[in-house]
Tab-separated table of C-alpha atoms and ligand atoms in Angstrom:
chain	number	residue	atom	x	y	z
C	1	UNK	CA	-9.760	18.257	-13.857
C	2	UNK	CA	-10.524	14.645	-12.866
C	3	UNK	CA	-11.933	13.878	-9.803
C	4	UNK	CA	-9.433	12.896	-6.829
C	5	UNK	CA	-9.328	8.935	-6.031
C	6	UNK	CA	-10.134	7.788	-2.349
C	7	UNK	CA	-6.364	7.598	-1.574
C	8	UNK	CA	-5.795	11.186	-2.846
C	9	UNK	CA	-8.292	12.152	-0.627
C	10	UNK	CA	-6.735	10.453	2.056
C	11	UNK	CA	-3.385	11.747	1.287
C	12	UNK	CA	-5.037	15.392	1.501
C	13	UNK	CA	-7.097	14.554	4.994
C	14	UNK	CA	-10.292	14.688	3.433
C	15	UNK	CA	-10.973	11.320	4.341
C	16	UNK	CA	-9.770	9.939	7.810
C	17	UNK	CA	-7.215	6.851	8.104
C	18	UNK	CA	-5.259	5.262	10.950
C	19	UNK	CA	-1.882	6.862	9.349
C	20	UNK	CA	1.441	4.540	10.477
C	21	UNK	CA	4.096	6.744	8.316
C	22	UNK	CA	4.449	9.741	6.063
C	23	UNK	CA	7.312	11.118	4.248
C	24	UNK	CA	7.610	13.674	1.410
C	25	UNK	CA	7.045	10.495	-1.256
C	26	UNK	CA	4.450	8.335	0.379
C	27	UNK	CA	1.926	7.391	3.087
C	28	UNK	CA	1.350	4.211	5.028
C	29	UNK	CA	-2.235	3.624	6.882
C	30	UNK	CA	-4.511	0.956	8.331
C	31	UNK	CA	-6.676	-1.223	5.888
C	32	UNK	CA	-9.797	-0.440	6.584
C	33	UNK	CA	-10.877	-4.341	5.984
C	34	UNK	CA	-7.849	-5.771	7.102
C	35	UNK	CA	-7.052	-9.725	6.009
C	36	UNK	CA	-4.649	-10.530	8.596
C	37	UNK	CA	-3.943	-9.172	12.002
C	38	UNK	CA	-1.224	-6.518	10.256
C	39	UNK	CA	-2.730	-5.006	7.016
C	40	UNK	CA	-0.905	-1.858	5.946
C	41	UNK	CA	-1.370	0.439	2.496
C	42	UNK	CA	1.339	1.838	1.355
C	43	UNK	CA	0.855	4.652	-1.270
C	44	UNK	CA	3.154	7.228	-3.503
C	45	UNK	CA	1.572	10.854	-3.071
C	46	UNK	CA	2.473	10.981	-6.931
C	47	UNK	CA	-1.078	9.787	-8.113
C	48	UNK	CA	-0.036	6.631	-10.113
C	49	UNK	CA	-2.935	4.736	-11.399
C	50	UNK	CA	-1.623	1.505	-10.867
C	51	UNK	CA	1.919	-0.711	-11.368
C	52	UNK	CA	1.124	-1.238	-15.057
C	53	UNK	CA	1.162	2.817	-15.587
C	54	UNK	CA	4.223	3.502	-13.791
C	55	UNK	CA	7.236	4.720	-15.818
C	56	UNK	CA	10.921	4.610	-15.579
C	57	UNK	CA	11.003	8.129	-13.980
C	58	UNK	CA	9.349	6.446	-11.030
C	59	UNK	CA	11.758	3.899	-10.206
C	60	UNK	CA	13.235	5.492	-7.036
C	61	UNK	CA	9.566	6.243	-5.795
C	62	UNK	CA	8.805	2.367	-6.231
C	63	UNK	CA	11.942	1.308	-4.707
C	64	UNK	CA	10.774	3.909	-1.775
C	65	UNK	CA	7.422	1.960	-1.221
C	66	UNK	CA	8.989	-1.362	-0.828
C	67	UNK	CA	11.769	0.027	1.434
C	68	UNK	CA	9.072	1.452	3.481
C	69	UNK	CA	7.109	-1.456	3.791
C	70	UNK	CA	10.139	-3.224	4.777
C	71	UNK	CA	10.625	-0.666	7.686
C	72	UNK	CA	7.037	-0.788	8.831
C	73	UNK	CA	7.519	-4.698	8.662
C	74	UNK	CA	10.473	-4.660	11.091
C	75	UNK	CA	8.734	-2.046	13.436
C	76	UNK	CA	5.863	-4.552	13.395
C	77	UNK	CA	8.270	-7.478	14.475
C	78	UNK	CA	7.237	-9.034	10.965
C	79	UNK	CA	11.073	-9.378	9.771
C	80	UNK	CA	12.608	-12.667	11.310
C	81	UNK	CA	12.347	-15.742	9.308
C	82	UNK	CA	10.260	-17.059	11.733
C	83	UNK	CA	7.456	-14.693	11.191
C	84	UNK	CA	7.185	-13.108	7.971
C	85	UNK	CA	4.926	-10.905	5.624
C	86	UNK	CA	3.648	-10.779	2.128
C	87	UNK	CA	3.786	-8.072	-0.076
C	88	UNK	CA	0.882	-7.493	-2.719
C	89	UNK	CA	0.150	-5.109	-5.429
C	90	UNK	CA	-2.971	-5.856	-7.398
C	91	UNK	CA	-3.111	-4.451	-11.407
C	92	UNK	CA	-5.930	-3.950	-12.902
C	93	UNK	CA	-9.251	-5.822	-13.079
C	94	UNK	CA	-7.758	-9.489	-13.256
C	95	UNK	CA	-5.414	-8.724	-10.455
C	96	UNK	CA	-8.165	-7.506	-7.818
C	97	UNK	CA	-7.843	-3.733	-8.029
C	98	UNK	CA	-10.466	-1.886	-6.568
C	99	UNK	CA	-8.894	1.351	-6.061
C	100	UNK	CA	-7.158	3.251	-9.244
C	101	UNK	CA	-3.892	4.426	-7.050
C	102	UNK	CA	-1.165	2.363	-6.920
C	103	UNK	CA	-0.663	0.688	-3.469
C	104	UNK	CA	1.076	-1.902	-1.955
C	105	UNK	CA	-0.502	-4.328	0.444
C	106	UNK	CA	1.735	-5.251	3.785
C	107	UNK	CA	-0.005	-8.208	5.242
C	108	UNK	CA	1.306	-10.423	8.188
C	109	UNK	CA	0.467	-11.583	11.612
C	110	UNK	CA	-0.791	-15.086	10.492
C	111	UNK	CA	0.433	-17.874	8.409
C	112	UNK	CA	-0.950	-17.086	4.770
C	113	UNK	CA	-2.012	-19.524	2.198
C	114	UNK	CA	-0.539	-20.004	-1.269
C	115	UNK	CA	-1.671	-19.897	-4.112
C	116	UNK	CA	-4.141	-16.919	-3.592
C	117	UNK	CA	-7.281	-17.447	-5.230
I	201	5GP	P1	-6.926	-3.242	-4.075
I	201	5GP	O1	-8.332	-4.330	-3.913
I	201	5GP	O2	-7.390	-2.038	-4.891
I	201	5GP	O3	-5.617	-3.727	-4.387
I	201	5GP	O4	-7.216	-2.848	-2.652
I	201	5GP	C1	-8.021	-1.557	-2.014
I	201	5GP	C2	-7.488	-1.791	-0.517
I	201	5GP	O5	-7.973	-0.410	0.265
I	201	5GP	C3	-8.643	-2.750	-0.119
I	201	5GP	O6	-8.021	-3.874	0.863
I	201	5GP	C4	-9.668	-2.136	1.025
I	201	5GP	O7	-9.819	-2.563	2.014
I	201	5GP	C5	-8.979	-0.508	1.091
I	201	5GP	N1	-10.001	0.403	1.309
I	201	5GP	C6	-10.731	0.639	0.805
I	201	5GP	N2	-11.519	1.635	0.973
I	201	5GP	C7	-10.600	2.168	2.181
I	201	5GP	C8	-10.746	3.430	3.259
I	201	5GP	O8	-11.499	4.203	2.939
I	201	5GP	N3	-9.732	3.561	4.032
I	201	5GP	C9	-9.103	2.414	4.194
I	201	5GP	N4	-7.836	2.499	4.786
I	201	5GP	N5	-8.828	1.613	3.233
I	201	5GP	C10	-9.676	1.411	2.317
């Protein structure tokens, strides 16, 4: 049996995290090294390593991650056009992925630069 990833250990409460949302499909918690005043990670409970390895059967879970991000952004007061937020999914080495469990970054609370580095 393969070793659990860091995020599976957070799902299983083996590692503490500041959890802001949980349901049967996903968990959302504050990033330990926030890049903005608000930085939340939304992850599926299913251990999909990265978006590039998601399958058609994951369609509803993937949609759920984005809709959950939308709801959290709304709760944080970021939904208005005057505020705003960014959704990021890093995939693989060139994409900057460091944890091999699919995660959606929700980042907001300050003006963000574009393009990314
Ligand atoms: P990635 O670079 O893979 O897209 O994002 C991984 C994210 O996980 C990083 O933003 C990093 O700060 C965050 N992270 C790494 N270890 C932990 C941890 O133990 N707890 C929490 N809450 N976030 C973590």
